């Protein structure tokens, strides 16, 4: 099975998305299909042995749609390492989006139509209002043109507007007649064509109209103004929707276009597509890194803020991993390419963001179900309202008047009904929310994960590396034989010298502290390493032991139990230094808290989210850290495989749980949690492994992710509310149901303006998310 996200051309409304999805799902070889109107794309899972994208595109082409898939074959490039890169992937490497180019071309066509129809629509609209005003106020002068001449001018203008600017609406009507498939274009097509044909009949066959007793009213102005306003609305909607996809465009623009590769000892500038795994690449100050790799020579400072959202430059040296798309601040270096093309971290991020933006949130299901039946239901309501006016209205008023009002209501219902607002409500907010997250280094796997994260009320985190720095350091020295700074430094000098030959993680903290104080390394003889317990060596002929209290005790040196217990209760690990059989000092090693952790825990509590610590550390250490941070629930001495069980316990108590882990040894717990959050700190991270991935993440970024999820879902609900209200109020008003009671009637011109405004307002509301501070 192959799963791809493919842009779709020709979609104009949410009903179109429902039609395409229904058609493709029925196709042979298709396992699943989700069509998203907001991103104008389809996620299709299909068996490539039974079908392909070309065949699937032909299934929907008769309906007026087309899959915009990158062509294969001659457009592919096989790299020396076997990596296959398509033309569309090349476009991505060059910072281009073929889909966007097509949309810009379509936008250009709409702009030309708007430039012609809008001034005309506004002029006709103004004349229509003038005509209405003269009826209410006889003092005002009549229209300066004779009505017969004015009607013929409108006939010519409306013909141009309908058959040129309104082509898509007529195509929608033809598709409906041929295949029984209706969309928003069908509604506009039926409404405007009905108004136009009736008006043509009135103008060209006045005797027949009089013989039949039909009203003299013409609706050319309705055709011109409705199409003008709807074309304008569509243009504004398309322009706004292009802005919702800016996140992907910014990510694509991070990619360097060329690379400076060492070939036969010379620096050669080659297109990014020609870089292969194993190439040695030269990076100069201010240059973008073209691909992922490992530094071989030189050192520098890297700005990776555009990829990870972290604004502090990162110092790198030989052996460190670097990421394509980041910027070299100063210094030059050479690195070996380890990942190219679609395997780079940037390419993974782009893929993940595209997939998430094209996915559907559960909250969208109701809107989708309504959109699927919306157009047929509206057609029934429109014809029913016309029939009601003719059959019932004619009993209370002249037939010509009831027919005139019936036609007005018929066209108004067709024009005001808008499945677009419903269809855009969820996806536009999701697209903007996911894009904003990506710019902050918050990668969201799909819309469902975003919706779940919004409901989270409990976050389970590990202590080391998440709440703490994850790097042990010497917090203090407790001298035993004598007091004073000089004696403390002497203990550190002895410990630092001995630990130079040790590989224990705590040894690094002791060596680092000694180096920071500028203490000279003393010569060591007879060194012995007792793995995992301690070390032994001679300094100037004196024997020294350093290690755990148990190890030093086994050598005959006693340590004050009270001091050891006090350090343990403070969350510190004691390392004892003994000279011969006598303890001379204790080093207190701790993993210090991250600067902002306490404030973030407080902010999470304000949001109603409880932080639970699950750690493999000793109970005393865990409790001490929890007290400092205000964390009430602690699971200590928990193995990675047991964390999933603890999460299950919390879920059984009714909590919605997010688990923040490293995405590797915490995999069972991430899978068990309602939302799995990978706190990625390295470059070699499988970002598909969790629901949410925080690049170079800490708890502060998780707080931002929860706020983003809540803001996004709130925007979706606002959009859905106004879309539903708009249709629930607008359609009954358009039918003329309130006319007998209050005299309320909706002119099709105002209905068209309202319909255009509804879609634009939904997209504009979603775009507000970009400015929201999280």
XYZ file of C-alpha atoms in Angstrom:
774
model
C 0.000 0.000 0.000
C 1.131 3.525 -0.798
C -0.099 6.657 0.990
C 0.211 10.069 -0.639
C -1.102 13.584 -0.160
C -2.077 15.020 -3.556
C -3.287 18.561 -4.415
C -6.676 18.696 -6.197
C -7.557 21.229 -8.861
C -11.109 22.471 -9.469
C -12.535 22.322 -5.920
C -14.821 25.258 -5.166
C -16.713 24.206 -2.042
C -17.042 21.672 0.753
C -19.628 19.741 -1.251
C -16.991 19.287 -3.976
C -14.733 17.672 -1.374
C -17.535 15.276 -0.368
C -18.188 14.331 -4.016
C -14.484 13.702 -4.750
C -14.028 11.668 -1.562
C -17.098 9.537 -2.321
C -15.947 8.924 -5.923
C -12.343 8.029 -5.066
C -13.340 5.735 -2.198
C -15.341 3.637 -4.668
C -12.346 3.268 -7.031
C -10.718 -0.141 -7.261
C -7.500 -0.426 -5.232
C -8.231 2.538 -2.922
C -8.085 1.578 0.768
C -8.853 5.008 2.212
C -9.330 8.586 1.047
C -9.726 11.868 2.930
C -10.362 15.037 0.940
C -9.735 18.362 2.684
C -11.324 21.469 1.178
C -9.227 23.803 3.355
C -5.912 22.495 2.004
C -7.445 21.522 -1.370
C -5.774 18.132 -1.192
C -6.520 14.439 -0.734
C -4.744 11.859 1.426
C -5.105 8.645 -0.575
C -3.969 5.177 0.467
C -3.985 2.840 -2.512
C -2.566 -0.418 -3.846
C -0.091 0.587 -6.577
C -0.511 -2.871 -8.175
C -4.201 -2.181 -8.832
C -4.270 1.526 -9.583
C -2.205 4.717 -9.826
C -2.719 8.459 -9.520
C -3.312 8.905 -13.253
C -6.181 6.378 -13.203
C -7.656 7.968 -10.065
C -7.453 11.426 -11.631
C -9.455 10.197 -14.634
C -12.206 9.020 -12.240
C -12.913 12.596 -11.149
C -12.040 14.510 -14.341
C -15.569 14.135 -15.826
C -16.857 15.850 -12.664
C -14.587 18.848 -13.253
C -11.732 17.983 -10.873
C -8.163 16.746 -11.327
C -5.365 15.311 -9.166
C -2.275 17.484 -9.464
C 0.346 14.742 -9.087
C 4.017 15.192 -9.972
C 4.879 13.189 -13.047
C 7.107 10.174 -12.720
C 9.635 8.564 -15.016
C 11.719 11.117 -16.840
C 11.146 13.559 -14.023
C 12.958 11.348 -11.492
C 16.594 11.575 -10.454
C 18.347 8.568 -8.899
C 21.140 9.622 -6.564
C 24.353 7.578 -6.185
C 23.165 6.331 -2.791
C 19.928 5.058 -4.343
C 17.745 7.967 -3.216
C 15.031 8.771 -5.776
C 14.048 12.430 -6.091
C 11.053 13.494 -8.168
C 10.590 16.814 -9.958
C 8.195 17.931 -7.235
C 10.829 17.145 -4.604
C 13.346 19.152 -6.640
C 10.853 22.009 -6.569
C 10.745 21.728 -2.796
C 14.556 21.800 -2.630
C 14.488 25.006 -4.665
C 11.944 26.561 -2.296
C 9.087 26.241 -4.817
C 5.658 24.710 -4.543
C 4.120 23.524 -7.802
C 0.717 23.516 -6.153
C 1.146 27.148 -5.147
C 2.156 28.120 -8.684
C -1.100 26.615 -9.974
C -3.074 28.453 -7.307
C -1.374 31.745 -8.180
C -2.263 31.214 -11.832
C -5.891 30.573 -10.861
C -5.840 33.632 -8.588
C -4.610 35.731 -11.511
C -7.603 34.611 -13.628
C -9.998 35.504 -10.811
C -8.332 38.907 -10.463
C -9.040 39.699 -14.131
C -12.683 38.679 -13.644
C -12.961 40.797 -10.486
C -11.484 43.818 -12.271
C -14.265 43.583 -14.876
C -17.273 42.410 -12.850
C -16.848 44.342 -9.588
C -17.064 47.917 -10.973
C -19.957 46.792 -13.166
C -21.716 45.083 -10.240
C -21.284 48.156 -8.016
C -22.622 50.464 -10.742
C -25.678 48.251 -11.371
C -26.188 47.876 -7.616
C -26.138 51.689 -7.202
C -28.662 52.149 -10.039
C -30.888 49.461 -8.504
C -30.838 51.270 -5.140
C -31.616 54.549 -6.950
C -34.588 52.943 -8.650
C -35.891 51.625 -5.308
C -35.355 55.062 -3.708
C -37.466 56.785 -6.394
C -40.403 54.500 -5.540
C -40.224 55.458 -1.848
C -39.442 59.141 -2.503
C -41.164 60.531 -5.659
C -39.250 63.815 -5.282
C -36.054 62.093 -6.527
C -35.510 62.230 -10.315
C -36.167 59.056 -12.307
C -33.423 57.007 -13.926
C -31.818 59.040 -16.737
C -32.102 56.102 -19.212
C -35.341 54.868 -20.748
C -36.232 51.490 -19.203
C -36.314 49.668 -22.557
C -32.799 50.836 -23.421
C -31.547 50.125 -19.888
C -32.965 46.578 -20.057
C -31.174 45.890 -23.370
C -27.852 47.241 -21.992
C -28.248 44.970 -18.967
C -29.009 42.036 -21.291
C -25.656 42.512 -23.071
C -23.670 43.068 -19.847
C -25.281 40.157 -17.976
C -24.576 37.850 -20.950
C -20.859 38.706 -20.742
C -20.825 38.300 -16.960
C -22.718 34.985 -16.962
C -21.033 33.276 -19.912
C -17.486 34.574 -19.249
C -17.023 35.394 -15.564
C -19.647 32.845 -14.507
C -18.382 29.938 -16.656
C -17.570 27.787 -13.610
C -21.175 28.085 -12.370
C -22.571 26.953 -15.728
C -20.080 24.045 -15.761
C -21.337 23.093 -12.313
C -24.883 23.045 -13.676
C -23.860 20.883 -16.668
C -22.053 18.434 -14.364
C -25.211 18.200 -12.283
C -27.347 17.472 -15.352
C -24.909 14.864 -16.735
C -23.779 13.067 -13.567
C -26.241 14.124 -10.879
C -23.362 15.605 -8.849
C -24.119 19.001 -7.309
C -21.903 21.557 -5.599
C -22.010 25.216 -4.696
C -21.377 26.127 -8.355
C -24.529 24.194 -9.238
C -26.611 26.325 -6.877
C -25.191 29.600 -8.212
C -25.524 28.320 -11.804
C -29.213 27.375 -11.433
C -30.047 30.613 -9.597
C -28.315 33.079 -11.926
C -29.287 31.212 -15.127
C -32.945 31.128 -14.034
C -32.898 34.886 -13.347
C -31.133 35.511 -16.675
C -33.392 33.297 -18.848
C -36.593 34.734 -17.374
C -35.296 38.274 -17.966
C -34.312 37.420 -21.562
C -37.828 36.109 -22.172
C -39.362 39.310 -20.751
C -37.138 41.627 -22.858
C -37.138 39.717 -26.153
C -40.729 38.415 -26.133
C -42.864 41.161 -24.517
C -46.089 40.062 -26.296
C -45.785 36.455 -25.074
C -45.078 37.697 -21.542
C -48.189 39.896 -21.653
C -50.320 37.072 -23.064
C -49.220 34.752 -20.260
C -49.811 37.420 -17.612
C -46.243 37.236 -16.311
C -44.653 40.086 -14.325
C -42.611 42.667 -16.237
C -39.790 42.549 -13.660
C -36.323 41.743 -14.995
C -33.462 40.190 -12.983
C -30.401 40.990 -15.119
C -29.094 43.108 -12.231
C -29.380 40.065 -9.948
C -27.260 37.967 -12.333
C -24.577 40.678 -12.655
C -24.351 41.662 -8.988
C -24.583 38.112 -7.537
C -21.839 36.782 -9.840
C -19.755 39.935 -9.236
C -19.960 39.624 -5.446
C -19.372 35.856 -5.461
C -16.343 36.165 -7.766
C -14.969 38.852 -5.422
C -15.624 36.632 -2.384
C -13.917 33.695 -4.114
C -10.921 35.858 -4.987
C -10.558 37.122 -1.395
C -11.034 33.577 -0.054
C -8.348 32.160 -2.371
C -5.929 34.950 -1.454
C -6.534 34.357 2.261
C -6.175 30.575 1.891
C -2.787 31.081 0.248
C -1.705 32.880 3.429
C -2.772 29.926 5.580
C -0.107 27.825 3.838
C 2.746 30.258 4.500
C 4.277 27.952 7.129
C 5.085 25.290 4.523
C 6.484 27.920 2.169
C 8.762 29.309 4.908
C 10.025 25.808 5.708
C 10.715 25.134 2.026
C 12.592 28.422 1.726
C 14.996 27.294 4.472
C 16.495 24.793 2.022
C 19.775 25.889 0.432
C 19.736 25.835 -3.372
C 23.382 24.788 -3.814
C 26.166 23.135 -1.814
C 29.958 23.638 -1.805
C 31.244 20.061 -2.131
C 34.852 18.829 -2.025
C 35.508 16.869 -5.242
C 39.086 15.704 -5.946
C 40.371 18.137 -3.346
C 38.615 21.127 -4.941
C 35.576 23.100 -3.791
C 32.788 22.649 -6.372
C 29.379 24.360 -6.153
C 26.669 21.865 -7.142
C 22.835 21.954 -7.086
C 21.379 20.550 -3.873
C 19.845 17.639 -5.807
C 23.330 16.366 -6.682
C 24.552 16.070 -3.094
C 24.877 12.447 -1.982
C 25.502 10.649 1.309
C 29.220 10.682 2.151
C 29.991 13.970 0.358
C 32.291 16.351 2.232
C 30.661 19.791 2.266
C 32.346 23.117 3.028
C 30.268 25.684 4.944
C 31.427 29.290 5.112
C 30.278 32.068 7.501
C 26.677 33.153 6.860
C 25.904 30.159 4.624
C 22.931 27.800 4.953
C 23.676 24.141 5.604
C 22.365 22.197 2.583
C 21.780 18.759 4.197
C 22.131 16.892 7.517
C 25.556 15.636 8.526
C 28.445 15.258 10.998
C 31.224 17.855 11.423
C 34.685 16.624 10.396
C 36.824 19.769 10.674
C 36.441 23.204 12.219
C 34.050 24.693 14.739
C 31.336 27.322 14.634
C 28.090 28.626 16.070
C 24.858 27.482 14.365
C 21.560 29.392 14.283
C 18.849 26.706 14.122
C 15.961 28.967 15.211
C 14.126 28.649 11.874
C 14.010 24.846 12.190
C 13.616 24.311 15.947
C 12.228 27.602 17.280
C 15.239 27.880 19.649
C 16.755 31.367 19.426
C 20.065 30.707 21.237
C 22.878 29.875 18.767
C 24.422 26.434 19.306
C 28.194 25.883 19.373
C 29.334 22.907 17.291
C 32.652 21.072 16.967
C 34.019 17.968 15.192
C 31.776 14.966 15.839
C 28.615 17.055 16.372
C 25.549 16.520 14.177
C 24.179 19.438 12.148
C 20.864 19.954 10.343
C 20.132 21.192 6.824
C 18.329 24.554 6.666
C 20.200 26.016 9.660
C 22.587 28.980 9.273
C 26.302 29.088 10.041
C 26.868 32.236 12.103
C 30.677 32.505 12.015
C 33.644 30.262 11.426
C 34.065 27.766 8.592
C 33.883 23.991 8.813
C 33.675 20.819 6.763
C 30.992 18.198 7.399
C 30.067 14.827 5.949
C 26.550 14.439 4.509
C 24.645 11.704 6.349
C 21.096 12.410 5.119
C 19.986 13.958 1.825
C 16.740 14.567 -0.074
C 13.598 13.330 1.615
C 15.585 11.849 4.546
C 16.733 15.171 6.036
C 15.118 16.504 9.205
C 13.782 19.535 7.298
C 12.139 17.260 4.682
C 10.593 15.173 7.496
C 9.246 18.329 9.132
C 7.757 19.576 5.842
C 6.110 16.177 5.246
C 4.718 16.060 8.761
C 3.309 19.603 8.558
C 1.743 18.926 5.138
C 0.147 15.710 6.410
C -1.158 17.390 9.566
C -2.584 20.333 7.611
C -4.390 17.937 5.276
C -5.790 15.749 8.078
C -9.247 16.062 9.595
C -10.157 16.684 13.217
C -13.028 14.670 14.775
C -14.852 17.972 15.392
C -15.125 18.315 11.588
C -17.212 15.146 11.178
C -20.565 16.858 11.752
C -19.734 19.619 9.231
C -18.647 16.974 6.689
C -21.870 15.013 7.084
C -23.929 18.197 6.589
C -21.813 19.302 3.578
C -22.351 15.907 1.907
C -26.146 16.401 1.767
C -26.205 20.191 1.870
C -26.599 20.959 -1.853
C -29.404 18.429 -2.571
C -31.299 19.664 0.494
C -30.903 23.308 -0.593
C -32.155 22.457 -4.099
C -35.246 20.855 -2.567
C -35.817 23.920 -0.315
C -35.414 26.311 -3.294
C -37.922 24.450 -5.485
C -40.266 24.011 -2.516
C -40.208 27.764 -1.800
C -40.966 28.545 -5.486
C -43.828 26.030 -5.475
C -45.197 27.449 -2.218
C -45.225 30.990 -3.607
C -46.975 29.853 -6.799
C -49.525 27.516 -5.167
C -50.191 29.244 -1.859
C -49.067 32.834 -2.520
C -51.276 33.165 -5.609
C -54.340 32.674 -3.391
C -53.589 35.900 -1.499
C -52.092 38.059 -4.269
C -52.110 38.341 -8.068
C -50.316 35.459 -9.815
C -47.823 37.803 -11.465
C -46.772 39.122 -8.052
C -46.513 35.654 -6.488
C -44.397 34.466 -9.457
C -42.116 37.503 -9.140
C -41.645 36.952 -5.391
C -41.278 33.179 -5.933
C -38.476 33.688 -8.458
C -36.744 36.137 -6.110
C -36.905 33.650 -3.217
C -35.867 30.734 -5.460
C -32.722 32.581 -6.565
C -32.043 33.929 -3.027
C -32.115 30.437 -1.476
C -29.739 29.061 -4.108
C -27.380 32.015 -3.783
C -27.252 32.448 0.009
C -26.774 28.758 0.843
C -23.082 28.314 1.543
C -21.476 24.945 2.253
C -18.109 26.722 1.901
C -18.259 28.392 5.314
C -18.973 24.980 6.885
C -16.253 23.313 4.844
C -13.632 25.953 5.662
C -14.429 26.292 9.377
C -12.177 23.470 10.600
C -9.409 23.011 8.001
C -8.385 26.674 7.744
C -7.931 26.898 11.534
C -6.027 23.577 11.578
C -3.748 24.720 8.717
C -2.887 27.991 10.490
C -2.517 26.303 13.910
C -0.238 23.537 12.616
C 1.808 26.093 10.653
C 2.242 28.342 13.690
C 3.336 25.309 15.727
C 5.947 24.374 13.113
C 7.441 27.876 13.251
C 7.900 27.417 17.017
C 9.433 23.938 16.760
C 6.139 22.247 17.738
C 5.412 19.515 15.182
C 1.850 18.161 15.196
C 1.241 14.762 13.624
C -2.420 15.291 12.719
C -5.508 17.341 13.534
C -6.838 14.653 15.871
C -3.699 14.970 18.049
C -4.235 18.732 18.230
C -7.846 18.278 19.324
C -6.855 15.679 21.946
C -4.057 17.888 23.301
C -6.617 20.613 23.913
C -8.443 18.307 26.372
C -5.340 17.167 28.287
C -5.528 17.783 32.041
C -2.534 15.696 33.183
C 1.032 15.688 31.871
C 3.404 12.872 32.837
C 7.091 13.807 32.533
C 10.453 12.284 33.348
C 12.652 14.211 35.778
C 16.016 14.019 34.049
C 16.350 16.231 31.004
C 12.762 17.493 31.161
C 12.429 19.118 34.581
C 16.184 19.175 35.149
C 19.107 20.075 32.885
C 19.967 16.373 32.470
C 23.648 17.072 33.153
C 25.032 16.283 36.643
C 27.073 19.032 38.322
C 28.874 19.510 41.625
C 26.436 21.370 43.867
C 28.794 21.609 46.831
C 31.685 20.175 48.852
C 31.325 19.001 52.471
C 34.821 18.949 54.091
C 35.253 16.526 57.023
C 38.735 17.152 58.482
C 38.887 20.926 58.080
C 36.742 23.831 56.947
C 37.419 26.589 54.420
C 37.503 27.288 50.684
C 41.145 26.224 50.410
C 40.413 22.756 51.783
C 37.304 22.393 49.575
C 39.416 23.164 46.494
C 42.055 20.656 47.637
C 39.373 17.918 47.802
C 38.126 18.884 44.312
C 41.723 18.864 42.953
C 42.330 15.338 44.278
C 38.920 14.111 43.022
C 39.311 15.801 39.619
C 42.775 14.322 39.098
C 41.648 10.779 39.940
C 38.421 10.967 37.951
C 40.359 12.056 34.814
C 40.920 8.368 34.136
C 37.324 7.310 34.943
C 34.478 6.948 32.426
C 31.616 7.200 34.958
C 28.973 9.915 34.143
C 29.443 11.560 37.549
C 33.206 11.783 36.898
C 32.513 14.323 34.120
C 30.764 16.635 36.599
C 33.727 16.483 39.025
C 36.333 17.070 36.271
C 34.271 19.976 34.854
C 34.062 21.645 38.301
C 37.822 21.280 38.874
C 38.560 22.726 35.437
C 36.155 25.653 36.003
C 38.126 26.546 39.160
C 41.431 26.262 37.245
C 42.775 23.502 39.506
C 45.953 21.765 38.328
C 45.744 18.030 37.524
C 47.971 16.041 39.885
C 50.007 13.018 38.656
C 48.336 9.650 39.387
C 50.001 6.262 39.867
C 48.594 2.739 40.452
C 45.177 3.790 39.145
C 42.374 1.231 39.437
C 38.773 1.547 38.249
C 36.050 -0.372 40.126
C 33.334 -0.149 37.489
C 30.169 1.561 38.632
C 31.438 1.862 42.229
C 34.536 4.057 42.428
C 38.242 4.551 41.691
C 41.594 4.158 43.497
C 44.973 5.803 42.919
C 48.100 7.235 44.499
C 48.968 10.928 44.538
C 52.494 11.778 45.737
C 52.613 8.340 47.397
C 49.326 8.769 49.310
C 46.408 6.335 48.678
C 43.021 7.810 47.746
C 39.578 6.247 47.197
C 36.660 8.044 45.544
C 33.169 6.592 45.005
C 29.853 5.713 46.570
C 29.566 5.637 50.392
C 29.237 1.844 50.240
C 32.417 1.442 48.149
C 34.516 3.753 50.355
C 33.075 2.042 53.461
C 34.293 -1.310 52.124
C 37.817 0.186 52.056
C 37.559 0.907 55.802
C 36.674 4.632 55.683
C 33.607 5.635 57.703
C 31.248 8.441 56.649
C 28.738 10.363 58.790
C 25.324 8.758 58.030
C 23.517 11.944 59.063
C 25.321 13.991 56.393
C 24.654 11.311 53.760
C 20.939 11.189 54.604
C 20.673 14.999 54.577
C 22.222 15.170 51.081
C 19.956 12.387 49.802
C 16.835 14.126 51.138
C 17.962 17.260 49.259
C 18.005 15.240 46.044
C 21.815 15.122 45.833
C 24.069 12.134 45.153
C 27.003 11.861 47.631
C 30.477 10.954 46.285
C 32.911 10.261 49.130
C 36.633 11.137 48.976
C 38.883 9.147 51.371
C 42.614 9.383 52.103
C 43.676 5.892 53.062
C 41.152 4.723 55.642
C 39.910 8.209 56.529
C 37.106 10.213 54.853
C 38.296 13.748 54.041
C 35.265 15.098 52.224
C 31.969 14.500 50.404
C 31.064 15.898 46.984
C 27.332 16.638 46.523
C 26.328 15.916 42.894
C 22.967 17.047 41.589
C 21.090 17.602 38.348
C 20.034 21.241 38.586
C 16.539 22.363 37.661
C 16.006 24.153 34.371
C 15.624 27.893 34.900
C 11.997 28.221 33.855
C 10.633 24.874 35.070
C 8.956 26.090 38.278
C 7.180 28.927 36.432
C 6.023 26.567 33.662
C 4.578 24.107 36.220
C 2.732 27.054 37.809
C 1.376 28.178 34.408
C 0.227 24.634 33.601
C -1.680 24.546 36.912
C -3.391 27.832 35.952
C -4.505 26.093 32.724
C -5.905 23.237 34.828
C -3.135 20.798 33.856
C -1.481 18.753 36.614
C 2.167 17.737 36.183
C 3.020 14.201 37.336
C 6.657 13.115 37.690
C 7.599 9.556 36.702
C 11.287 8.843 37.225
C 13.687 5.976 37.795
C 15.458 8.013 40.507
C 15.392 7.328 44.256
C 12.227 8.367 46.131
C 14.054 11.025 48.212
C 15.602 12.683 45.144
C 12.285 12.672 43.275
C 10.349 14.057 46.262
C 12.890 16.855 46.780
C 12.648 18.001 43.140
C 8.840 17.731 43.274
C 8.712 19.928 46.398
C 10.856 22.597 44.740
C 8.565 22.680 41.716
C 5.213 22.325 43.468
C 4.491 18.928 41.897
C 2.147 16.890 44.069
C 2.079 13.461 42.395
C 5.332 11.491 42.023
C 6.075 7.987 40.725
C 9.662 7.178 41.772
C 11.929 4.223 40.903
C 9.750 3.492 37.867
C 11.323 1.572 34.995
C 10.525 2.773 31.427
C 8.363 -0.283 30.792
C 6.323 0.418 33.957
C 5.440 4.014 32.958
C 2.699 2.781 30.611
C 1.032 1.021 33.549
C 1.121 4.211 35.638
C -0.455 6.165 32.763
C -3.175 3.530 32.475
C -3.917 3.993 36.194
C -4.300 7.764 35.712
C -6.597 7.209 32.714
C -8.769 4.818 34.734
C -9.234 7.672 37.246
C -10.683 9.819 34.442
C -7.620 11.908 33.542
C -6.773 12.807 29.932
C -3.030 12.157 29.889
C -0.173 13.508 27.780
C 3.160 11.721 28.160
C 6.357 13.649 27.447
C 9.307 11.347 26.749
C 12.328 10.918 24.517
C 10.363 8.873 21.975
C 12.662 5.826 22.238
C 12.745 4.048 25.617
C 9.421 5.673 26.511
C 7.658 4.223 23.433
C 5.153 2.035 25.389
C 4.164 4.978 27.588
C 3.867 7.339 24.600
C 1.581 4.808 22.905
C -0.576 4.348 26.034
C -1.049 8.081 26.650
C -3.939 9.970 25.054
C -1.281 12.234 23.503
C 2.353 11.160 23.130
C 4.816 14.062 23.152
C 8.397 13.430 22.000
C 10.828 15.853 23.654
C 13.393 15.678 20.845
C 16.824 17.026 21.738
C 18.904 15.416 18.990
C 18.886 15.651 15.217
C 18.466 11.925 14.591
C 14.871 11.767 15.798
C 11.963 9.829 14.310
C 9.406 12.636 14.427
C 6.637 10.304 13.251
C 6.869 8.314 16.492
C 4.725 10.644 18.628
C 1.527 12.688 18.261
C 3.430 15.888 19.051
C 7.189 16.426 18.648
C 8.936 19.316 20.401
C 12.246 20.081 18.678
C 14.891 20.829 21.324
C 11.910 20.764 23.608
C 11.382 21.423 27.262
C 8.309 21.835 29.436
C 7.892 25.481 28.316
C 7.385 24.339 24.734
C 4.820 21.779 25.927
C 2.957 24.628 27.656
C 2.981 26.531 24.345
C 1.702 23.424 22.519
C -1.272 23.084 24.904
C -2.098 26.791 24.552
C -1.848 26.505 20.760
C -4.165 23.466 20.731
C -6.747 25.272 22.884
C -6.617 28.444 20.771
C -6.947 26.438 17.548
C -9.918 24.371 18.733
C -11.568 27.540 20.104
C -11.195 29.141 16.654
C -12.673 26.024 14.994
C -15.709 26.214 17.296
C -16.156 29.930 16.572
C -15.996 29.239 12.828
C -18.468 26.357 13.025
C -20.876 28.387 15.188
C -21.007 31.302 12.745
C -21.169 29.003 9.693
C -24.143 27.113 11.168
C -25.898 30.272 12.360
C -25.384 31.943 8.986
C -27.069 29.083 7.110
C -29.770 28.476 9.751
C -30.834 32.142 9.661
C -30.054 32.957 6.014
C -31.867 30.103 4.253
C -35.263 30.502 6.032
C -35.066 34.273 5.471
C -34.355 33.719 1.767
C -37.397 31.428 1.324
C -39.671 34.358 2.248
C -41.216 32.474 5.182
C -41.221 35.690 7.261
C -42.825 37.818 4.505
C -46.469 37.185 5.458
C -45.752 38.014 9.127
C -43.200 40.840 9.043
C -42.820 41.746 5.377
C -39.179 40.546 5.436
C -37.772 39.501 2.071
C -34.145 38.960 1.056
C -33.082 40.278 -2.325
C -30.732 37.852 -4.170
C -28.163 40.645 -4.467
C -27.823 40.929 -0.672
C -27.911 37.125 -0.444
C -24.916 36.930 -2.812
C -22.998 39.523 -0.811
C -23.738 37.681 2.444
C -22.639 34.352 0.955
C -19.343 35.823 -0.262
C -18.743 37.444 3.132
C -19.384 34.223 5.085
C -16.431 32.321 3.576
C -14.069 35.269 3.789
C -14.961 35.900 7.452
C -14.257 32.262 8.387
C -10.812 32.353 6.739
C -10.055 35.771 8.278
C -10.969 34.473 11.744
C -8.609 31.518 11.262
C -5.791 33.847 10.182
C -6.112 35.652 13.540
C -4.381 32.606 15.057
C -1.139 33.781 13.458
C -1.114 36.866 15.678
C -2.194 35.073 18.856
C 0.523 34.965 21.517
C 1.071 31.540 23.048
